[in-house]
PDB file of C-alpha atoms in Angstrom:
ATOM      1  CA  GLN O  42       0.000   0.000   0.000  1.00 87.00           C
ATOM      2  CA  VAL O  43       1.330   3.420  -0.977  1.00 95.00           C
ATOM      3  CA  GLN O  44       1.466   6.113   1.676  1.00 97.00           C
ATOM      4  CA  LEU O  45       1.479   9.797   0.819  1.00 98.00           C
ATOM      5  CA  VAL O  46       2.064  12.289   3.611  1.00 97.00           C
ATOM      6  CA  GLU O  47       1.540  16.010   3.075  1.00 97.00           C
ATOM      7  CA  SER O  48       3.116  18.780   5.123  1.00 97.00           C
ATOM      8  CA  GLY O  49       3.659  22.510   4.937  1.00 97.00           C
ATOM      9  CA  GLY O  50       0.131  23.756   5.411  1.00 96.00           C
ATOM     10  CA  GLY O  51      -0.882  26.326   7.979  1.00 96.00           C
ATOM     11  CA  LEU O  52      -1.959  29.906   8.384  1.00 96.00           C
ATOM     12  CA  VAL O  53      -0.546  32.457   5.961  1.00 96.00           C
ATOM     13  CA  GLN O  54      -1.340  36.081   5.230  1.00 97.00           C
ATOM     14  CA  ALA O  55      -2.725  37.096   1.871  1.00 97.00           C
ATOM     15  CA  GLY O  56       0.059  38.003  -0.521  1.00 96.00           C
ATOM     16  CA  GLY O  57       2.487  35.557   1.016  1.00 96.00           C
ATOM     17  CA  PHE O  58       3.548  32.150  -0.225  1.00 94.00           C
ATOM     18  CA  LEU O  59       3.495  28.534   0.869  1.00 95.00           C
ATOM     19  CA  LYS O  60       5.326  25.435  -0.261  1.00 97.00           C
ATOM     20  CA  LEU O  61       3.531  22.180   0.362  1.00 98.00           C
ATOM     21  CA  SER O  62       5.352  18.863   0.366  1.00 98.00           C
ATOM     22  CA  CYS O  63       4.135  15.323  -0.162  1.00 98.00           C
ATOM     23  CA  ALA O  64       6.392  12.417   0.743  1.00 98.00           C
ATOM     24  CA  SER O  65       5.724   9.095  -0.967  1.00 98.00           C
ATOM     25  CA  SER O  66       6.539   5.623   0.313  1.00 98.00           C
ATOM     26  CA  ARG O  67       6.956   4.457  -3.278  1.00 96.00           C
ATOM     27  CA  ARG O  68       9.281   5.829  -5.947  1.00 96.00           C
ATOM     28  CA  ILE O  69       7.364   8.751  -7.460  1.00 96.00           C
ATOM     29  CA  ALA O  70       9.163   8.235 -10.763  1.00 95.00           C
ATOM     30  CA  SER O  71       7.182   4.997 -11.092  1.00 95.00           C
ATOM     31  CA  PHE O  72       3.808   6.778 -11.121  1.00 97.00           C
ATOM     32  CA  ASN O  73       2.247   7.980 -14.355  1.00 97.00           C
ATOM     33  CA  TYR O  74       0.873  11.114 -12.696  1.00 96.00           C
ATOM     34  CA  VAL O  75       1.368  12.970  -9.450  1.00 98.00           C
ATOM     35  CA  GLY O  76      -0.458  16.087  -8.445  1.00 97.00           C
ATOM     36  CA  TRP O  77      -2.535  18.162  -6.097  1.00 98.00           C
ATOM     37  CA  TYR O  78      -6.216  18.725  -5.497  1.00 97.00           C
ATOM     38  CA  ARG O  79      -7.873  21.001  -3.011  1.00 97.00           C
ATOM     39  CA  GLN O  80     -11.239  21.110  -1.315  1.00 98.00           C
ATOM     40  CA  ALA O  81     -12.684  24.197   0.272  1.00 97.00           C
ATOM     41  CA  GLU O  82     -15.412  23.878   2.871  1.00 96.00           C
ATOM     42  CA  GLY O  83     -18.740  23.229   1.226  1.00 96.00           C
ATOM     43  CA  ARG O  84     -17.233  22.789  -2.216  1.00 96.00           C
ATOM     44  CA  GLN O  85     -16.206  19.896  -4.404  1.00 96.00           C
ATOM     45  CA  ARG O  86     -12.633  18.742  -4.622  1.00 95.00           C
ATOM     46  CA  GLU O  87     -10.899  20.394  -7.561  1.00 95.00           C
ATOM     47  CA  MET O  88      -7.639  19.765  -9.344  1.00 95.00           C
ATOM     48  CA  VAL O  89      -4.889  22.320  -8.812  1.00 96.00           C
ATOM     49  CA  ALA O  90      -1.915  20.881 -10.680  1.00 96.00           C
ATOM     50  CA  ARG O  91      -0.501  17.641 -11.920  1.00 96.00           C
ATOM     51  CA  MET O  92       2.746  16.391 -13.422  1.00 97.00           C
ATOM     52  CA  THR O  93       3.361  13.463 -15.727  1.00 96.00           C
ATOM     53  CA  ASP O  94       6.180  10.968 -15.352  1.00 94.00           C
ATOM     54  CA  SER O  95       8.004  12.840 -18.118  1.00 93.00           C
ATOM     55  CA  GLY O  96       7.804  16.084 -16.156  1.00 92.00           C
ATOM     56  CA  ARG O  97       5.068  17.927 -18.047  1.00 95.00           C
ATOM     57  CA  ALA O  98       3.009  20.109 -15.719  1.00 95.00           C
ATOM     58  CA  ASP O  99      -0.677  20.944 -16.143  1.00 94.00           C
ATOM     59  CA  TYR O 100      -2.624  23.538 -14.184  1.00 94.00           C
ATOM     60  CA  THR O 101      -6.229  24.602 -13.972  1.00 88.00           C
ATOM     61  CA  ASP O 102      -6.925  27.653 -16.100  1.00 70.00           C
ATOM     62  CA  ASN O 103      -7.861  29.941 -13.236  1.00 73.00           C
ATOM     63  CA  ASN O 104      -4.611  29.566 -11.277  1.00 75.00           C
ATOM     64  CA  GLU O 105      -3.227  32.823 -12.737  1.00 74.00           C
ATOM     65  CA  GLY O 106       0.260  31.332 -12.713  1.00 88.00           C
ATOM     66  CA  ARG O 107       0.396  31.361  -8.909  1.00 94.00           C
ATOM     67  CA  PHE O 108       0.850  27.619  -8.526  1.00 96.00           C
ATOM     68  CA  ALA O 109       3.951  25.622  -9.369  1.00 96.00           C
ATOM     69  CA  ILE O 110       4.244  21.867  -9.092  1.00 97.00           C
ATOM     70  CA  SER O 111       7.596  20.149  -8.930  1.00 97.00           C
ATOM     71  CA  LYS O 112       9.013  16.863  -7.758  1.00 96.00           C
ATOM     72  CA  ASP O 113      12.250  15.451  -6.444  1.00 96.00           C
ATOM     73  CA  ASN O 114      12.524  11.913  -7.758  1.00 95.00           C
ATOM     74  CA  GLY O 115      15.563  11.200  -5.619  1.00 96.00           C
ATOM     75  CA  ARG O 116      13.783  12.088  -2.387  1.00 97.00           C
ATOM     76  CA  ASN O 117      10.342  10.913  -3.577  1.00 98.00           C
ATOM     77  CA  ILE O 118       8.696  14.221  -2.718  1.00 98.00           C
ATOM     78  CA  ILE O 119       6.110  16.187  -4.659  1.00 98.00           C
ATOM     79  CA  TYR O 120       5.907  19.932  -4.089  1.00 98.00           C
ATOM     80  CA  LEU O 121       3.324  22.621  -4.642  1.00 98.00           C
ATOM     81  CA  ARG O 122       4.346  26.237  -4.315  1.00 97.00           C
ATOM     82  CA  ILE O 123       1.556  28.770  -3.981  1.00 96.00           C
ATOM     83  CA  SER O 124       2.548  32.395  -4.536  1.00 96.00           C
ATOM     84  CA  ASN O 125       0.572  35.548  -3.797  1.00 95.00           C
ATOM     85  CA  VAL O 126      -1.892  33.517  -1.756  1.00 96.00           C
ATOM     86  CA  LYS O 127      -5.486  34.725  -1.591  1.00 95.00           C
ATOM     87  CA  PRO O 128      -8.264  34.048   0.922  1.00 96.00           C
ATOM     88  CA  GLU O 129      -9.987  31.913  -1.717  1.00 94.00           C
ATOM     89  CA  ASP O 130      -6.996  29.550  -1.615  1.00 96.00           C
ATOM     90  CA  THR O 131      -8.155  28.448   1.827  1.00 97.00           C
ATOM     91  CA  ALA O 132      -8.790  24.713   1.556  1.00 98.00           C
ATOM     92  CA  VAL O 133      -7.505  21.285   2.434  1.00 98.00           C
ATOM     93  CA  TYR O 134      -4.836  20.354  -0.096  1.00 98.00           C
ATOM     94  CA  TYR O 135      -4.430  16.719  -1.069  1.00 98.00           C
ATOM     95  CA  CYS O 136      -1.617  15.184  -3.035  1.00 98.00           C
ATOM     96  CA  TYR O 137      -2.180  12.146  -5.184  1.00 98.00           C
ATOM     97  CA  ALA O 138      -0.230   9.683  -7.252  1.00 98.00           C
ATOM     98  CA  ALA O 139      -1.709   7.587 -10.020  1.00 97.00           C
ATOM     99  CA  ASP O 140      -0.954   4.588 -12.176  1.00 95.00           C
ATOM    100  CA  THR O 141      -2.748   4.094 -15.493  1.00 93.00           C
ATOM    101  CA  ALA O 142      -2.236   0.356 -16.017  1.00 92.00           C
ATOM    102  CA  PRO O 143      -4.011  -0.843 -14.017  1.00 93.00           C
ATOM    103  CA  PRO O 144      -5.708   2.419 -13.082  1.00 95.00           C
ATOM    104  CA  ARG O 145      -5.106   3.199  -9.419  1.00 96.00           C
ATOM    105  CA  THR O 146      -4.983   6.426  -7.475  1.00 97.00           C
ATOM    106  CA  PHE O 147      -3.435   6.942  -4.083  1.00 97.00           C
ATOM    107  CA  TRP O 148      -4.249   9.925  -1.850  1.00 98.00           C
ATOM    108  CA  GLY O 149      -2.645  11.670   1.040  1.00 98.00           C
ATOM    109  CA  GLN O 150      -4.593  12.634   4.140  1.00 97.00           C
ATOM    110  CA  GLY O 151      -4.579  16.348   3.287  1.00 97.00           C
ATOM    111  CA  THR O 152      -3.049  19.460   4.777  1.00 97.00           C
ATOM    112  CA  GLN O 153      -5.045  22.542   5.738  1.00 98.00           C
ATOM    113  CA  VAL O 154      -4.120  25.897   4.229  1.00 98.00           C
ATOM    114  CA  THR O 155      -5.796  28.958   5.704  1.00 98.00           C
ATOM    115  CA  VAL O 156      -5.218  32.400   4.222  1.00 97.00           C
ATOM    116  CA  SER O 157      -6.025  35.470   6.290  1.00 96.00           C
ATOM    117  CA  SER O 158      -6.874  38.753   4.622  1.00 90.00           C
TER     118      SER O 158
END
């Protein structure tokens, strides 16, 4: 069973930045996709960013370039940097890692990000 453990969340003032980390118990280079979702209170979980095994990054259109996903294959850690944070970024952020054959997705337990105005 794969374990993903997020860290780096907390309280941050609007305009600041955060860097979230997600440590994997399995080599992240072996996954087809890794990425981040978030879920704000009362809302559906939404994708924030993902990265393929070849290193291509995809973001949701409304991120305004404030999010950056990266990974360290040697340390098996996935990162998400959030710049110029806004109150609407307040959410629980979940990392995930996915295989496509067979299709399987593994999730972390989530880390809370709260942005004060």
